[in-house]
Every structure is written in C-alpha cells, then in structure tokens.
Coordinates of C-alpha atoms in Angstrom, one line a residue:
M189 CA -35.4 -2.5 12.6
T190 CA -36.5 -2.4 8.9
A191 CA -38.3 0.6 7.4
I192 CA -41.3 -0.3 5.3
E193 CA -41.3 3.0 3.5
G194 CA -39.2 2.7 0.4
S195 CA -38.7 -1.0 0.8
V196 CA -39.1 -3.7 -2.0
A197 CA -41.1 -6.6 -0.6
L198 CA -42.1 -10.0 -1.8
V199 CA -45.1 -11.8 -0.4
T200 CA -45.6 -15.5 -1.2
G201 CA -49.2 -16.4 -1.5
G202 CA -50.0 -12.8 -2.2
S203 CA -53.2 -13.2 -4.1
R204 CA -55.7 -13.9 -1.3
G205 CA -56.2 -14.0 2.5
I206 CA -53.5 -12.7 4.7
G207 CA -51.1 -12.4 1.8
R208 CA -53.4 -10.0 -0.1
A209 CA -53.9 -8.0 3.0
L210 CA -50.1 -7.8 3.5
V211 CA -49.6 -6.5 -0.1
T212 CA -52.2 -3.8 0.5
A213 CA -50.7 -2.8 3.9
L214 CA -47.2 -2.6 2.5
Y215 CA -48.3 -0.1 -0.2
E216 CA -50.3 1.9 2.4
R217 CA -47.1 2.2 4.4
G218 CA -45.0 3.4 1.5
A219 CA -43.3 0.3 0.1
K220 CA -41.8 1.2 -3.3
K221 CA -42.6 -2.1 -4.9
V222 CA -44.4 -5.3 -3.8
Y223 CA -44.1 -8.6 -5.6
A224 CA -47.2 -10.7 -5.0
T225 CA -46.6 -14.4 -5.8
A226 CA -49.1 -17.1 -6.7
R227 CA -49.1 -20.3 -8.7
D228 CA -51.1 -18.5 -11.2
P229 CA -50.1 -14.8 -11.2
R230 CA -53.3 -13.8 -13.0
T231 CA -55.0 -14.3 -9.6
V232 CA -53.1 -11.3 -8.2
T233 CA -55.7 -8.4 -8.2
H234 CA -53.9 -5.5 -6.4
P235 CA -53.5 -2.8 -9.1
D236 CA -50.0 -1.8 -8.0
A237 CA -48.6 -5.2 -7.1
V238 CA -46.1 -7.0 -9.4
P239 CA -47.5 -10.4 -10.1
L240 CA -44.9 -13.2 -10.0
A241 CA -45.4 -16.9 -10.6
L242 CA -44.1 -19.1 -7.8
E243 CA -44.6 -22.6 -6.6
V244 CA -42.7 -22.7 -3.3
T245 CA -42.2 -26.5 -3.5
D246 CA -40.5 -26.3 -6.9
P247 CA -36.8 -25.4 -6.7
A248 CA -36.8 -24.3 -10.4
S249 CA -39.8 -22.0 -9.8
V250 CA -38.1 -20.5 -6.7
A251 CA -34.9 -19.9 -8.5
A252 CA -36.7 -18.2 -11.4
A253 CA -38.6 -15.9 -9.0
A254 CA -35.4 -14.9 -7.2
E255 CA -33.8 -14.1 -10.6
Q256 CA -36.7 -11.8 -11.5
A257 CA -36.9 -10.1 -8.1
Q258 CA -33.3 -9.0 -7.5
D259 CA -34.3 -5.8 -5.7
V260 CA -36.1 -7.4 -2.7
T261 CA -35.3 -6.2 0.8
V262 CA -38.3 -7.7 2.7
L263 CA -39.4 -11.3 2.2
I264 CA -42.7 -12.5 3.7
N265 CA -43.1 -16.3 3.6
N266 CA -46.9 -16.5 3.8
A267 CA -47.9 -19.3 1.4
G268 CA -49.0 -22.4 3.1
A269 CA -51.2 -25.5 3.0
S270 CA -53.7 -26.9 5.5
V271 CA -53.9 -30.7 5.0
N272 CA -54.3 -31.6 8.7
A273 CA -53.3 -35.3 8.0
N274 CA -53.8 -37.7 10.9
F275 CA -50.5 -39.3 11.9
L276 CA -52.1 -42.8 12.4
D277 CA -54.7 -43.0 9.6
S278 CA -53.8 -40.6 6.8
P279 CA -51.4 -41.5 3.9
V280 CA -47.9 -40.6 4.8
E281 CA -47.7 -38.8 1.5
D282 CA -50.3 -36.3 2.9
V283 CA -48.0 -35.6 5.8
R284 CA -45.0 -35.2 3.4
R285 CA -47.1 -32.8 1.2
E286 CA -47.8 -30.6 4.2
F287 CA -44.2 -30.4 5.2
E288 CA -43.1 -29.7 1.6
T289 CA -45.3 -26.6 1.5
N290 CA -45.1 -25.3 5.1
F291 CA -41.5 -26.2 6.0
F292 CA -39.4 -26.9 2.9
G293 CA -41.2 -24.2 0.8
P294 CA -40.2 -21.3 3.1
L295 CA -36.8 -22.8 3.4
L296 CA -36.3 -22.9 -0.4
V297 CA -37.5 -19.4 -0.8
T298 CA -35.4 -18.1 2.1
R299 CA -32.3 -19.7 0.8
A300 CA -32.9 -18.2 -2.7
F301 CA -33.5 -14.7 -1.4
V302 CA -31.0 -14.3 1.4
P303 CA -28.2 -13.5 -1.1
V304 CA -30.5 -11.0 -2.8
I305 CA -31.5 -9.2 0.4
E306 CA -27.9 -9.2 1.6
S307 CA -26.6 -7.7 -1.7
N308 CA -29.2 -4.9 -1.3
G309 CA -27.8 -3.9 2.1
G310 CA -29.8 -6.2 4.4
G311 CA -33.4 -6.3 5.3
H312 CA -36.0 -8.5 6.9
I313 CA -37.7 -11.9 6.6
L314 CA -41.1 -12.6 8.2
N315 CA -42.4 -16.2 8.4
V316 CA -46.1 -16.8 9.0
H317 CA -46.6 -19.5 11.7
S318 CA -49.7 -20.4 13.6
V319 CA -50.9 -20.8 17.2
L320 CA -50.9 -24.4 16.2
S321 CA -47.1 -24.2 16.0
W322 CA -47.4 -24.7 19.8
I323 CA -50.3 -27.1 20.2
G324 CA -50.7 -30.4 18.4
L325 CA -54.4 -30.3 17.5
A326 CA -54.2 -30.4 13.7
G327 CA -51.9 -33.4 13.0
S328 CA -49.5 -32.7 10.1
Y329 CA -50.4 -29.0 10.0
S330 CA -49.4 -28.4 13.6
A331 CA -46.2 -30.4 13.2
S332 CA -45.2 -28.6 10.0
K333 CA -45.8 -25.2 11.6
A334 CA -43.9 -26.2 14.7
A335 CA -41.0 -27.2 12.4
L336 CA -41.3 -23.8 10.7
W337 CA -41.1 -22.0 14.1
S338 CA -37.9 -23.9 14.9
Q339 CA -36.5 -23.0 11.4
T340 CA -37.3 -19.3 12.0
N341 CA -35.5 -19.3 15.4
S342 CA -32.4 -20.9 13.8
L343 CA -32.5 -18.5 10.8
R344 CA -32.7 -15.5 13.1
L345 CA -29.3 -16.5 14.6
D346 CA -27.8 -17.4 11.3
L347 CA -28.9 -14.2 9.5
K348 CA -28.2 -11.6 12.2
P349 CA -24.5 -11.3 11.2
R350 CA -25.6 -10.8 7.6
G351 CA -27.8 -7.8 8.3
I352 CA -31.1 -9.6 7.9
E353 CA -33.6 -9.6 10.8
V354 CA -36.2 -12.4 11.2
T355 CA -39.7 -12.2 12.7
G356 CA -42.2 -15.0 13.3
L357 CA -45.9 -14.3 13.1
H358 CA -48.3 -16.4 15.1
V359 CA -52.1 -16.2 14.7
G360 CA -55.2 -18.3 15.4
Y361 CA -58.3 -18.2 13.2
V362 CA -58.4 -15.5 10.5
D363 CA -61.4 -14.6 8.4
T364 CA -60.1 -16.1 5.2
D365 CA -61.0 -18.9 2.8
M366 CA -58.9 -21.3 4.8
A367 CA -60.9 -20.9 8.0
A368 CA -64.3 -20.4 6.3
A369 CA -65.8 -23.6 7.8
V370 CA -64.6 -22.7 11.4
D371 CA -67.2 -21.5 13.8
A372 CA -65.1 -19.5 16.2
P373 CA -63.9 -15.9 16.7
K374 CA -61.6 -14.8 13.9
S375 CA -59.2 -11.9 13.4
T376 CA -59.4 -9.9 10.2
A377 CA -56.7 -10.3 7.7
E378 CA -56.1 -6.6 7.8
S379 CA -55.5 -6.6 11.5
V380 CA -53.0 -9.5 11.2
A381 CA -51.2 -7.7 8.4
A382 CA -51.0 -4.5 10.3
Q383 CA -49.5 -6.2 13.3
A384 CA -47.0 -8.2 11.1
L385 CA -45.7 -5.0 9.6
D386 CA -45.5 -3.3 13.0
G387 CA -43.3 -6.3 14.0
I388 CA -41.0 -5.8 11.0
A389 CA -40.7 -2.1 11.6
S390 CA -39.9 -2.6 15.3
G391 CA -37.5 -5.5 14.8
A392 CA -39.7 -7.9 16.9
F393 CA -38.6 -11.5 17.1
E394 CA -42.2 -12.7 17.3
V395 CA -45.7 -11.2 16.7
L396 CA -48.6 -12.7 18.6
A397 CA -51.5 -11.4 16.6
D398 CA -54.5 -12.4 18.7
D399 CA -55.6 -13.4 22.2
I400 CA -55.4 -17.1 21.6
S401 CA -51.8 -17.0 20.4
R402 CA -50.8 -15.0 23.4
Q403 CA -52.7 -17.4 25.8
V404 CA -51.2 -20.5 24.3
K405 CA -47.6 -19.1 24.2
A406 CA -48.0 -18.1 27.8
G407 CA -49.1 -21.7 28.7
L408 CA -46.1 -23.5 27.1
A409 CA -44.3 -23.6 30.4
A410 CA -47.3 -25.2 32.2
D411 CA -48.0 -28.9 32.6
P412 CA -49.2 -30.5 29.4
L413 CA -52.7 -30.9 30.9
A414 CA -53.1 -27.2 30.8
L415 CA -52.9 -27.3 26.9
Y416 CA -54.4 -30.8 26.5
P417 CA -57.3 -31.2 29.1
Q418 CA -58.5 -34.2 27.1
L419 CA -55.6 -36.1 28.6
A420 CA -57.1 -35.9 32.1
A421 CA -58.6 -39.1 33.4
A422 CA -62.3 -39.3 33.1

C-alpha cells in the first residue's frame, strides 16, 4: 500500500480530462507535490501543480522529465491517444502511432522513473487502461490498450521485489474531450480519479471504475459470442 499523503506524484497528460482530475484529487488527499505533464506545460492550470514538459514518445523528453523530477514516489501513466485505426483499411502508420503513445510511451516513462522511485524508498505506478483493453471494438486503440494491460501485469511482477506496486485502471466512457462525441452514459473524471487513488492507497492490482468495465471483465471467461454478439449467424 502507498500513502497519498506526503507523496510526490507525476501525472502524464495532467492538463485536462482524467489527468487534471487526478492532479486535483492528489492535492486534496495531501500529496506534497504533483508534477503535471503536457506537451505544452503552459496548458497546466492547477495553481499548485508543477508544470513539466513531456512528450511520452520522445526518449529525450522522457529523460529530461525524469532528470527534473527526482523526488517522485507515485507515477501515473495517464497520457494517451485515440486513433482507432482500422486494421484492414487505415494506414499502418496510424496503428504504429497509437502503439507509440499508448504502449511504448508508458513503457519509456516507467523505465525512466523506476530508478527514481526506487531511490526514494519505493512507491507506486498506476497505468490508465480502458474497458477496450478487453474487447476489440476500436481497432488499434483496443489493441494498444490490451498490450498496455499485459505490460502492466508483467511490470507488477518485475517491480514487486523493488518495492514498487503497480495498479491498472480500467474505465469506459468518461465525460472528457476524448468522449465528447459519444452518446452514452459517462463517468465523471472526478469519480474515476477518486477510485484510482483509492486503488493506489489500498494496493489494488486493478481498479474497475464503472459498471461496464466490471461487466466486461466478468465476461472474459465466457464464449466470445457473449462479448461479440455480432458474430452470431443471422
């Protein structure tokens, strides 16, 4: 378990959406310092946050951020992209771009910050997945989040002996810019952030932040037709 009070956290993609809600919630729970990263740190609006430039797909940018934030004990890999490339029709480069942001980006950041967290006595990493980690309805986005889920599970084993716990956050639609065009029930970013921090504090392996995530996770052991009714013969 990792105490939020007194911690030093870094939230990638911390200027809007779930990331901004996480920054606010961390301070509300007593975090000592929160680095909020963005490609343009001027977009970070929280008055107490420490803005930090970061492009998660750029190794030099990641290394520079880690050099500046040597006191981090909690890392939240929240930054992501939603390309939703079709595997048959979209340019392969679109698929690669999604994986660069959603899979390799968190990996680069994690590899850079593990020595930092370890040198500060251990701590916690939270990766933001999606219900679409478990159901292939969004092409490259689903695949990249499924790969991130697997990365998280592997890292949890690798980092336990080093005093670093790892939590995966799964959520469906959230009332943010990314889901603005979706006409479906949505969680608030504040609710998701609160559940994510509860998971860090309790040492949870996974946080399922809404009903749809809980339903889909429960259905993974069922016949594929249960998740993909469109496969049924007409």
